CSV table of C-alpha atoms and ligand atoms in Angstrom, one decimal:
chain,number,residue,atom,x,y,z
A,1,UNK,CA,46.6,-5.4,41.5
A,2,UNK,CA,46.7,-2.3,39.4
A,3,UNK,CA,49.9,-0.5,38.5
A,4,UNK,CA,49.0,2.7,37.8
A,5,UNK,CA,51.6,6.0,36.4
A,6,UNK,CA,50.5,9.3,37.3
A,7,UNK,CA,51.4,12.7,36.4
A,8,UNK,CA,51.0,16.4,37.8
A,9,UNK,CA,52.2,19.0,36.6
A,10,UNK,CA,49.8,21.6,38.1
A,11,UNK,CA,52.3,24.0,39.8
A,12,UNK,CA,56.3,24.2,40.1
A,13,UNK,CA,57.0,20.4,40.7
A,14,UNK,CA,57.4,18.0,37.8
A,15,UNK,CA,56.0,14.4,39.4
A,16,UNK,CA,55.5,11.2,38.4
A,17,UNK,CA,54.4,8.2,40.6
A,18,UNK,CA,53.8,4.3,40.3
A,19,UNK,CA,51.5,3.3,42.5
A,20,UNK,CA,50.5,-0.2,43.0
A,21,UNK,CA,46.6,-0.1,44.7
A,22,UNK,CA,47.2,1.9,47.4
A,23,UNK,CA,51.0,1.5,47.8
A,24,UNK,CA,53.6,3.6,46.3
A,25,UNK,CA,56.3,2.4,44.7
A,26,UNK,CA,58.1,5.5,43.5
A,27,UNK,CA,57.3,8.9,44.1
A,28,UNK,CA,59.4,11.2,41.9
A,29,UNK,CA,59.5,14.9,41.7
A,30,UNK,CA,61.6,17.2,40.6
A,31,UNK,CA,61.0,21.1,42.2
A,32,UNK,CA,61.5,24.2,40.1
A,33,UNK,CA,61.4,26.1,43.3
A,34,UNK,CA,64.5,27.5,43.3
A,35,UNK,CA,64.2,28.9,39.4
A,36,UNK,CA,61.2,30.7,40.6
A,37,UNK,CA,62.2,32.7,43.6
A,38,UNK,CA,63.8,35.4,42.4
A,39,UNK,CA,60.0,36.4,41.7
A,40,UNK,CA,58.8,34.9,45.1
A,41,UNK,CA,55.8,33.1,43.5
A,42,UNK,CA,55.7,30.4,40.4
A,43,UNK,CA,56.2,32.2,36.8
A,44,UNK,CA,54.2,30.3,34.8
A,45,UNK,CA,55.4,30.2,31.3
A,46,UNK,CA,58.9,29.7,32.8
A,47,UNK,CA,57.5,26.5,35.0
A,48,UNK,CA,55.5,25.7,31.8
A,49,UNK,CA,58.8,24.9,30.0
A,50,UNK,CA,60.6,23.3,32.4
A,51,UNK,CA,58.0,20.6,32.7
A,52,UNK,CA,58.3,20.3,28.8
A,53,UNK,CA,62.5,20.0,29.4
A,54,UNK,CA,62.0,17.4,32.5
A,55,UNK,CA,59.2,15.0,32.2
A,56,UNK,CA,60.9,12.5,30.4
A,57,UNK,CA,63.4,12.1,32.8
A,58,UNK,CA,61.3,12.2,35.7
A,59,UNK,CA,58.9,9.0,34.2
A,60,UNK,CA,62.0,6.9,33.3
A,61,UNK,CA,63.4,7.5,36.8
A,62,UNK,CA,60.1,6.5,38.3
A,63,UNK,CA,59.7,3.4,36.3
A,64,UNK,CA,63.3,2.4,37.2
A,65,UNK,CA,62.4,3.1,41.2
A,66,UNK,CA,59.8,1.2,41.1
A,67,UNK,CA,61.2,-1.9,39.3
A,68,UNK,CA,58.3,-1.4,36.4
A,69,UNK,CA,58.3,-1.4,32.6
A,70,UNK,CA,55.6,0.9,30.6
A,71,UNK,CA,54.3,-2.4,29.5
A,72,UNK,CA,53.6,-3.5,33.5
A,73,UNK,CA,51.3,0.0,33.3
A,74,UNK,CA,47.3,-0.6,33.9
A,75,UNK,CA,46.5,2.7,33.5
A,76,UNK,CA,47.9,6.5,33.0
A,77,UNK,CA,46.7,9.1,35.4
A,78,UNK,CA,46.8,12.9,35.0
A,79,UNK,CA,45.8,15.9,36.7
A,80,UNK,CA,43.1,17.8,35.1
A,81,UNK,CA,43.1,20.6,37.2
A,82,UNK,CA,42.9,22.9,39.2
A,83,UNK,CA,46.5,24.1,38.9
A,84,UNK,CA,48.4,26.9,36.7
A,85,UNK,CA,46.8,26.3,32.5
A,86,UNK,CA,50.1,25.9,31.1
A,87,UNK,CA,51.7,23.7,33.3
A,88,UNK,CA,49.1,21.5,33.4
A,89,UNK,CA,49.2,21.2,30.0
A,90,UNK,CA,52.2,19.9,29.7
A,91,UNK,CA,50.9,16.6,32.0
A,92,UNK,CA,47.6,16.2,30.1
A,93,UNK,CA,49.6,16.0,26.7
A,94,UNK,CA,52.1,13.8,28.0
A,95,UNK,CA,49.3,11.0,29.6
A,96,UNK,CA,47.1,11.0,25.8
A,97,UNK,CA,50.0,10.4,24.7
A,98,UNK,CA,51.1,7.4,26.9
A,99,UNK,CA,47.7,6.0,26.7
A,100,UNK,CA,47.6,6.5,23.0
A,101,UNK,CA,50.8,4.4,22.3
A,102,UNK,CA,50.0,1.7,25.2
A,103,UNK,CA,46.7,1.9,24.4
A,104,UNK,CA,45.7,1.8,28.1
A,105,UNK,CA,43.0,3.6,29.6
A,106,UNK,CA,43.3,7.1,31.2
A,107,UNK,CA,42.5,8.8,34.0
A,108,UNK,CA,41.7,12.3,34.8
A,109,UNK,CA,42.2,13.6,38.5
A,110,UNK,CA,41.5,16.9,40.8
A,111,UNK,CA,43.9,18.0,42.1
A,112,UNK,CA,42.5,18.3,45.5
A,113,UNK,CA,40.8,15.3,45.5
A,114,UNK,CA,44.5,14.2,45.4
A,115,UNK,CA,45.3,15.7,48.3
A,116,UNK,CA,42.3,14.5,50.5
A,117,UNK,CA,43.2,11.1,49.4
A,118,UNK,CA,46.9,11.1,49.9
A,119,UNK,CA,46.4,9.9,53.9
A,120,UNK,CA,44.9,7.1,52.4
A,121,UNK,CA,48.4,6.1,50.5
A,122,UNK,CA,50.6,2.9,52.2
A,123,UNK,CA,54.5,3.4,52.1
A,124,UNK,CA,56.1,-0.4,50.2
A,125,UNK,CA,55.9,-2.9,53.0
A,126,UNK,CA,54.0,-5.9,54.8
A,127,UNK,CA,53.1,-4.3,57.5
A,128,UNK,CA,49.4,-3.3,58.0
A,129,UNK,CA,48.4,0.3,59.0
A,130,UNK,CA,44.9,1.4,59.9
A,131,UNK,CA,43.0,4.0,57.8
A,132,UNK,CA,41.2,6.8,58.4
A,133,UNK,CA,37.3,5.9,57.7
A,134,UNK,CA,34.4,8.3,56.0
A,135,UNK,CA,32.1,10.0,56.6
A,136,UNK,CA,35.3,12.1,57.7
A,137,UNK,CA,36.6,16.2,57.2
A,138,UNK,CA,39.6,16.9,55.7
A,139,UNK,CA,41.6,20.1,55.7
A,140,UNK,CA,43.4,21.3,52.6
A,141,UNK,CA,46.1,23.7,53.2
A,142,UNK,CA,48.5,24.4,51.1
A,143,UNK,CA,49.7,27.3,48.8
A,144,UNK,CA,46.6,27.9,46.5
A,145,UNK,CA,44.0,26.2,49.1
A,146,UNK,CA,42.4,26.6,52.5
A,147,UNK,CA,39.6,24.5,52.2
A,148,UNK,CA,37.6,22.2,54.8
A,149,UNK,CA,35.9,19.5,53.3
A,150,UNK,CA,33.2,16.8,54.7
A,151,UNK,CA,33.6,13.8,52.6
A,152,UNK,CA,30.5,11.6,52.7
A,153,UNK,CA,32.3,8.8,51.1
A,154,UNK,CA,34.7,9.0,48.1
A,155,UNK,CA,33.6,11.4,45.6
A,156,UNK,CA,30.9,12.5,47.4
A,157,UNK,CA,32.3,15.9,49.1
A,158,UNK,CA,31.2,19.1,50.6
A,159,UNK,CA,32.6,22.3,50.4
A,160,UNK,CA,32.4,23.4,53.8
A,161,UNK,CA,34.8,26.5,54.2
A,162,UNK,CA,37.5,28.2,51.5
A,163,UNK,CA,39.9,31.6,51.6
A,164,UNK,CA,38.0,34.5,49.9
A,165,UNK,CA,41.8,36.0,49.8
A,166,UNK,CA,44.8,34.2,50.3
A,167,UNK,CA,45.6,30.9,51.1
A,168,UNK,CA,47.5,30.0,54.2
A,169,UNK,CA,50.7,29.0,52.1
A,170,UNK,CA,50.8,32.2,50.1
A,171,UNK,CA,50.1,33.9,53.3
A,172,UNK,CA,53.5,32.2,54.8
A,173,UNK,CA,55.0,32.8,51.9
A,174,UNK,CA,55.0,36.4,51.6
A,175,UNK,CA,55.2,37.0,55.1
A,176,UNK,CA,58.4,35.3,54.9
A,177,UNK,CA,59.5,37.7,51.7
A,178,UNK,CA,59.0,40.1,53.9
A,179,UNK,CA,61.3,39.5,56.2
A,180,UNK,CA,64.1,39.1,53.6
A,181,UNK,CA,63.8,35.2,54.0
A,182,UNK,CA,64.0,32.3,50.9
A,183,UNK,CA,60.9,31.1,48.4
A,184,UNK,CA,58.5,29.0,49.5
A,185,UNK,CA,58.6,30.1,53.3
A,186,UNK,CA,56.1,28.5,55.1
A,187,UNK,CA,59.0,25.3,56.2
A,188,UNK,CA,61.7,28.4,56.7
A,189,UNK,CA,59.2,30.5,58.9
A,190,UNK,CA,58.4,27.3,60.5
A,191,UNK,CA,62.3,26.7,62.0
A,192,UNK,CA,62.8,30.3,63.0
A,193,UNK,CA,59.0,30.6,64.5
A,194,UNK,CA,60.5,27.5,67.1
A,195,UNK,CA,63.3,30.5,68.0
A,196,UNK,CA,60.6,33.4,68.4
A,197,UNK,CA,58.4,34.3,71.2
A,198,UNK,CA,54.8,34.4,69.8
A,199,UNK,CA,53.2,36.9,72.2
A,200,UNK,CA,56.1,39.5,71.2
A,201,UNK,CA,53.8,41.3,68.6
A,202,UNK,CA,50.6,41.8,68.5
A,203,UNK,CA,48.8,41.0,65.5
A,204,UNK,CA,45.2,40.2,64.7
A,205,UNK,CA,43.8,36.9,64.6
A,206,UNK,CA,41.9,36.4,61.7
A,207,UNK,CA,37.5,36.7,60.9
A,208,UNK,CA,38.1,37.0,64.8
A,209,UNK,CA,34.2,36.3,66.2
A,210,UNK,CA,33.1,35.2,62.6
A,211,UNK,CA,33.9,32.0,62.1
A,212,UNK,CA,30.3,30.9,61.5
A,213,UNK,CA,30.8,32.5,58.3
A,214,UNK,CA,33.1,29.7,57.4
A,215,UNK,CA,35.7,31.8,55.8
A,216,UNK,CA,39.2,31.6,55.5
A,217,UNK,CA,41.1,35.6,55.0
A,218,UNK,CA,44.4,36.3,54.8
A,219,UNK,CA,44.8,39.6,53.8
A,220,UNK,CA,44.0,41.6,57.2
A,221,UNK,CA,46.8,39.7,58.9
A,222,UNK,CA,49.0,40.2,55.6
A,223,UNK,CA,48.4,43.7,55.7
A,224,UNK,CA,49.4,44.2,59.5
A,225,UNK,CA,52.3,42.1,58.9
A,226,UNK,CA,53.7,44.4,56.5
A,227,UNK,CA,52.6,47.7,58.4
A,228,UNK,CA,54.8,45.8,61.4
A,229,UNK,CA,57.8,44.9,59.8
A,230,UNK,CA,58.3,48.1,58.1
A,231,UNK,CA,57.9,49.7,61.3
A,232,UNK,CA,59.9,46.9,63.0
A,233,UNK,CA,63.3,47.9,60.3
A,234,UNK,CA,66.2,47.6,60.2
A,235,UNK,CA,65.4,44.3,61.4
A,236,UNK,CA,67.9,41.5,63.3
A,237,UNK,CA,67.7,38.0,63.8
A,238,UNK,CA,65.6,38.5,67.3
A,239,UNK,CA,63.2,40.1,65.3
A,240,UNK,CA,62.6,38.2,62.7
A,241,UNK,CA,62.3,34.8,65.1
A,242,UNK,CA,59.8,36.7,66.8
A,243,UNK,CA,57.9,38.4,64.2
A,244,UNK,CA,57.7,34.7,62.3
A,245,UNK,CA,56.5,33.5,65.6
A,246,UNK,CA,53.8,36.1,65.8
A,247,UNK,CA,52.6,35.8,62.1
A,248,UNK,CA,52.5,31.9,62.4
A,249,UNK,CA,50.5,32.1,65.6
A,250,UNK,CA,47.7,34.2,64.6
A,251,UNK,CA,47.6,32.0,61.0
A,252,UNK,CA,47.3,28.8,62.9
A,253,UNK,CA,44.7,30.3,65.8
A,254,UNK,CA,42.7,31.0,62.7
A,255,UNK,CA,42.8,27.1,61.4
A,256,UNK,CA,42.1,25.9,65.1
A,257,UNK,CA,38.8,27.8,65.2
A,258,UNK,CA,37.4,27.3,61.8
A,259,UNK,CA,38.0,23.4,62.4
A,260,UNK,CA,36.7,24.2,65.9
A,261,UNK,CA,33.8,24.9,64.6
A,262,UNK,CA,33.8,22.3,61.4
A,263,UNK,CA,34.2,19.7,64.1
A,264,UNK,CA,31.0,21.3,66.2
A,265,UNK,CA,28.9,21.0,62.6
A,266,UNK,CA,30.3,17.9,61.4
A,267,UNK,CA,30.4,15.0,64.2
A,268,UNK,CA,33.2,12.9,62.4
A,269,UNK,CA,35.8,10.5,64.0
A,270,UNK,CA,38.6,11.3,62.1
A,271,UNK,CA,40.1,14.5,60.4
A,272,UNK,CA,42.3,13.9,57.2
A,273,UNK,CA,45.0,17.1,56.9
A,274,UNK,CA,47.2,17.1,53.8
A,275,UNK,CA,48.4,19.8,51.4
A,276,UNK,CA,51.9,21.3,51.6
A,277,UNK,CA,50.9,23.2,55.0
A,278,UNK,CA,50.4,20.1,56.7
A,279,UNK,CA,53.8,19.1,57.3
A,280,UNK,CA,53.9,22.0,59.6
A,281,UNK,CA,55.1,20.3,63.0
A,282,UNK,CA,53.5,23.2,64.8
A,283,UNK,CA,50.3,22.9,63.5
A,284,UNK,CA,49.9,19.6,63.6
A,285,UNK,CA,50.9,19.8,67.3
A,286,UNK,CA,47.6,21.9,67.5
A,287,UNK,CA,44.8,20.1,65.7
A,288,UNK,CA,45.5,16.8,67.5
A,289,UNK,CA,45.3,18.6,70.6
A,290,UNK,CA,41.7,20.1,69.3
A,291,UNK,CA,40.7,16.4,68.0
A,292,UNK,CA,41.4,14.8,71.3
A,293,UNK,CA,38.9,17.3,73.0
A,294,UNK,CA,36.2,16.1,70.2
A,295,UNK,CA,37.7,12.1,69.9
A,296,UNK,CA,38.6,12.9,66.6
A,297,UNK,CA,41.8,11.0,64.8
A,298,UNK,CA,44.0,13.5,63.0
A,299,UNK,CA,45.4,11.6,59.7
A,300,UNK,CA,48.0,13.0,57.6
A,301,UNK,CA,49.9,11.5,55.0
A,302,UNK,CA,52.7,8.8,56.1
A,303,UNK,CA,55.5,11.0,55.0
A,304,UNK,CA,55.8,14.4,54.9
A,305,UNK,CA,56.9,14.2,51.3
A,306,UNK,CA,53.5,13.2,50.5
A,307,UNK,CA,52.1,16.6,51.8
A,308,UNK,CA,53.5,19.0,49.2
A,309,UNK,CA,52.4,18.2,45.3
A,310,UNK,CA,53.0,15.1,44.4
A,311,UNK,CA,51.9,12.3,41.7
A,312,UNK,CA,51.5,9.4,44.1
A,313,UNK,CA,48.2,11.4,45.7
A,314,UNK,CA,46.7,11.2,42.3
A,315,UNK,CA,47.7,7.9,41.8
A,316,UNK,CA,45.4,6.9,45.0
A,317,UNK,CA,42.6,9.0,43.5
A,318,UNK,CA,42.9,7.3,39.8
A,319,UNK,CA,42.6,3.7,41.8
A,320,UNK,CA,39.2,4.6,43.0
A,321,UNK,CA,38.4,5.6,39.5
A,322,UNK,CA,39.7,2.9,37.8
A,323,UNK,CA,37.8,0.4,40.1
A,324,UNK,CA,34.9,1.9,39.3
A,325,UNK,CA,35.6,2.2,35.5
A,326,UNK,CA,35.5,6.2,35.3
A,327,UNK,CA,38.5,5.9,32.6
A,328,UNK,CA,38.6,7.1,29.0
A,329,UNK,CA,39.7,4.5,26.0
A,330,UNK,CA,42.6,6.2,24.7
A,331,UNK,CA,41.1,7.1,21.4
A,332,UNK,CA,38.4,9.2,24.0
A,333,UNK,CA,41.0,11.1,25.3
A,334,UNK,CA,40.7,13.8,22.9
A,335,UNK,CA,38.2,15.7,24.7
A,336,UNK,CA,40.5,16.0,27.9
A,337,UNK,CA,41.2,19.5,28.7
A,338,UNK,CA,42.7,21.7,31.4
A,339,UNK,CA,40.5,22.8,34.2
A,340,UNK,CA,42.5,24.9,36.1
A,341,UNK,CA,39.7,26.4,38.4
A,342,UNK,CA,37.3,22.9,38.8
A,343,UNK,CA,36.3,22.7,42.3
A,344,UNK,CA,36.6,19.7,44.2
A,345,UNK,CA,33.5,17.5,44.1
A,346,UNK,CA,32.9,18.7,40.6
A,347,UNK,CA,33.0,15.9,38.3
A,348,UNK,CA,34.9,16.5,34.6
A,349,UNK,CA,32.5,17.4,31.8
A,350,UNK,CA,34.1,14.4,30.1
A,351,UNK,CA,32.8,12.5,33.1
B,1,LIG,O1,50.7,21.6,48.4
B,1,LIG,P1,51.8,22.5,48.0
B,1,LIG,O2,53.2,21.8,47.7
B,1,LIG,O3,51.5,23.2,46.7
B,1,LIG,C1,50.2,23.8,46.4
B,1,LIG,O4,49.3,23.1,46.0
B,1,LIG,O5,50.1,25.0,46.7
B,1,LIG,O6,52.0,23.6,49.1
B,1,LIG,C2,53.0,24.5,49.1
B,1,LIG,C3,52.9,25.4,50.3
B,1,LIG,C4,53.8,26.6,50.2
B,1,LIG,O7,53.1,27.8,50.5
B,1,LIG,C5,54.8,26.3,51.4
B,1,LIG,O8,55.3,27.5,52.0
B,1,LIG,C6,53.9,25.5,52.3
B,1,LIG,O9,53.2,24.7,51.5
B,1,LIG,N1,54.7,24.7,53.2
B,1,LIG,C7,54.8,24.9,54.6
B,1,LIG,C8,55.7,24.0,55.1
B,1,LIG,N2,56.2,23.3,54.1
B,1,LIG,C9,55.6,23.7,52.9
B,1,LIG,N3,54.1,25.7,55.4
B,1,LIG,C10,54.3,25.7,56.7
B,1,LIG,N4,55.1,24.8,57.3
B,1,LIG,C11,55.9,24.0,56.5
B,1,LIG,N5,56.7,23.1,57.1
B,2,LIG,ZN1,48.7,21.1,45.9
């Protein structure tokens, strides 16, 4: 059994996790979500020092949740990249330096690798749940990402579609700015979409007749959403239920198709969804309802805190790594760097 502590620090949460194997014995984060949302996006050299100010804390308190001394750790774990540089600086400097004075091997993780892998994490108990199995496709979606991935095996992954613009996240996000709602929007758009009627505006749908191109875009639908709203002003609470509705509508009909059509290329049984978009009841609702057409399983991860950034998903990728021995002796650990634009399936140079 390997006890392993992991770190990310590649956006606006500070997180450490102890996982055990595959189980996760603590997952700890704290969010700097509300320092950032007076500028409705993550200021960097202002999340940059707040992971400096926190991380501390946030290892000792996942330690204590998980019952485990440093001296029980196998391993350190960090992410690498791809994330924001400076904050994921702050991780990488922190794991040297726990592997330096524990002298255990460390670990360095993609980010997105993290999030394919976190439906393969098991909550702390006896009781066995099935898995989803590879050759599979996974969809990414979160607030930097839109990405479909076929994943042969572990490690061994295909880019199959990205955004060339926005992510879906980012695109939630700043819909919800504008309509005067709170930072990050996607979850708040989500509750007052449920109040809306969808078909009340009509909005594009996405590369509409172009999904063979396998490309996720944003910015069309951005751009009408503004043009909408401004013409939609002064706005009330009717409006705003409906115009979330509309927005989140068109940005899921986009997902269906593009996995549509991933599922049509890719014959796979089961379909892994994680990043912080995935907790998104809604569209959730709608992929299972396009697996079941292909008798394809929709995974995501077993709790919905496992979707947004967290350390416990690159605690699950390190454990693959460390069974195969892709570590670095602590004295190696020098040559560790941030990558904050490595693609996933890209091995480390280091590697
Ligand atoms: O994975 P994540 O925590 O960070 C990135 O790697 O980007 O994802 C954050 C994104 C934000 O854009 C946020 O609005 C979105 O996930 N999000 C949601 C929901 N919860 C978080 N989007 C839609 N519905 C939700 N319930
Ligand atoms: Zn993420």
């Amino acid at each position: 059994m390997t006890n392993i502590l992991s770190i990310d620090t590649s956006c606006d949460e500070t997180s450490v996790a102890i996982t055990n194997d595959t189980v996760v014995l603590s997952n700890v984060l704290w969010s700097q979500a509300s320092l950032h949302a007076k500028f409705g996006g993550v200021y960097p050299s202002l999340a940059r020092r707040a992971h400096e100010e926190r991380i501390d804390w946030v290892i000792e308190k996942s330690l204590k949740k998980a019952k485990r001394e440093l001296q029980n750790i196998d391993a350190i774990a960090v992410t690498a990249g791809p994330g924001l540089a400076i904050a994921l600086e702050v991780g990488i400097t922190k794991a040297k330096e726990l592997a330096f004075k524990l002298q255990k091997p460390l670990i360095t993780v993609n980010h997105i690798e993290g999030h394919l892998l976190s439906v393969l994490l098991k909550p702390n108990s006896n009781k066995k749940t099935p898995s989803p199995q590879f050759p599979l496709l996974a969809l990414i979606a979160s607030g930097k990402h839109t990405d479909i991935i076929y994943a042969r095996s572990i490690r061994d992954y295909e880019l199959v579609a990205h955004t060339v613009d926005d992510a879906v996240g980012e695109a939630l996000d700043k819909a919800a700015r504008m309509l005067g709602l709170g930072y990050p929007g996607g979850a708040i758009l989500e509750e007052l979409a449920k109040h809306g009627d969808a078909t009340s505006y009509d909005l594009p749908v996405p590369m509409e007749g172009k999904e063979e191109r396998m490309e996720f875009s944003y910015s069309g639908l951005k751009t009408a959403m503004y043009k909408l709203v401004e013409s939609e002003k002064p706005l009330d609470k009717t409006k705003i239920g409906n115009l979330a509705a509309s927005f989140q509508n068109k940005a899921f009909i986009h997902i269906e198709r593009m996995i549509n059509k991933a599922l049509q290329d890719y014959p796979v049984r089961d379909l892994a969804f994680g990043g912080g978009v995935s907790s998104n009841t809604e569209l959730r609702k709608r992929l299972r309802k396009l697996c079941n057409k292909y008798d394809v399983s929709l995974w995501t991860p077993y709790t919905k805190a496992l979707c947004t950034d967290n350390a416990a998903m690159i605690g699950m990728v390190a454990y693959y790594k460390f069974k195969e021995g892709i570590v670095l002796q602590p004295e190696e650990s020098v040559v560790v760097d941030r990558m904050p634009r490595i693609k996933v399936g890209s091995p480390f140079p280091w590697e």
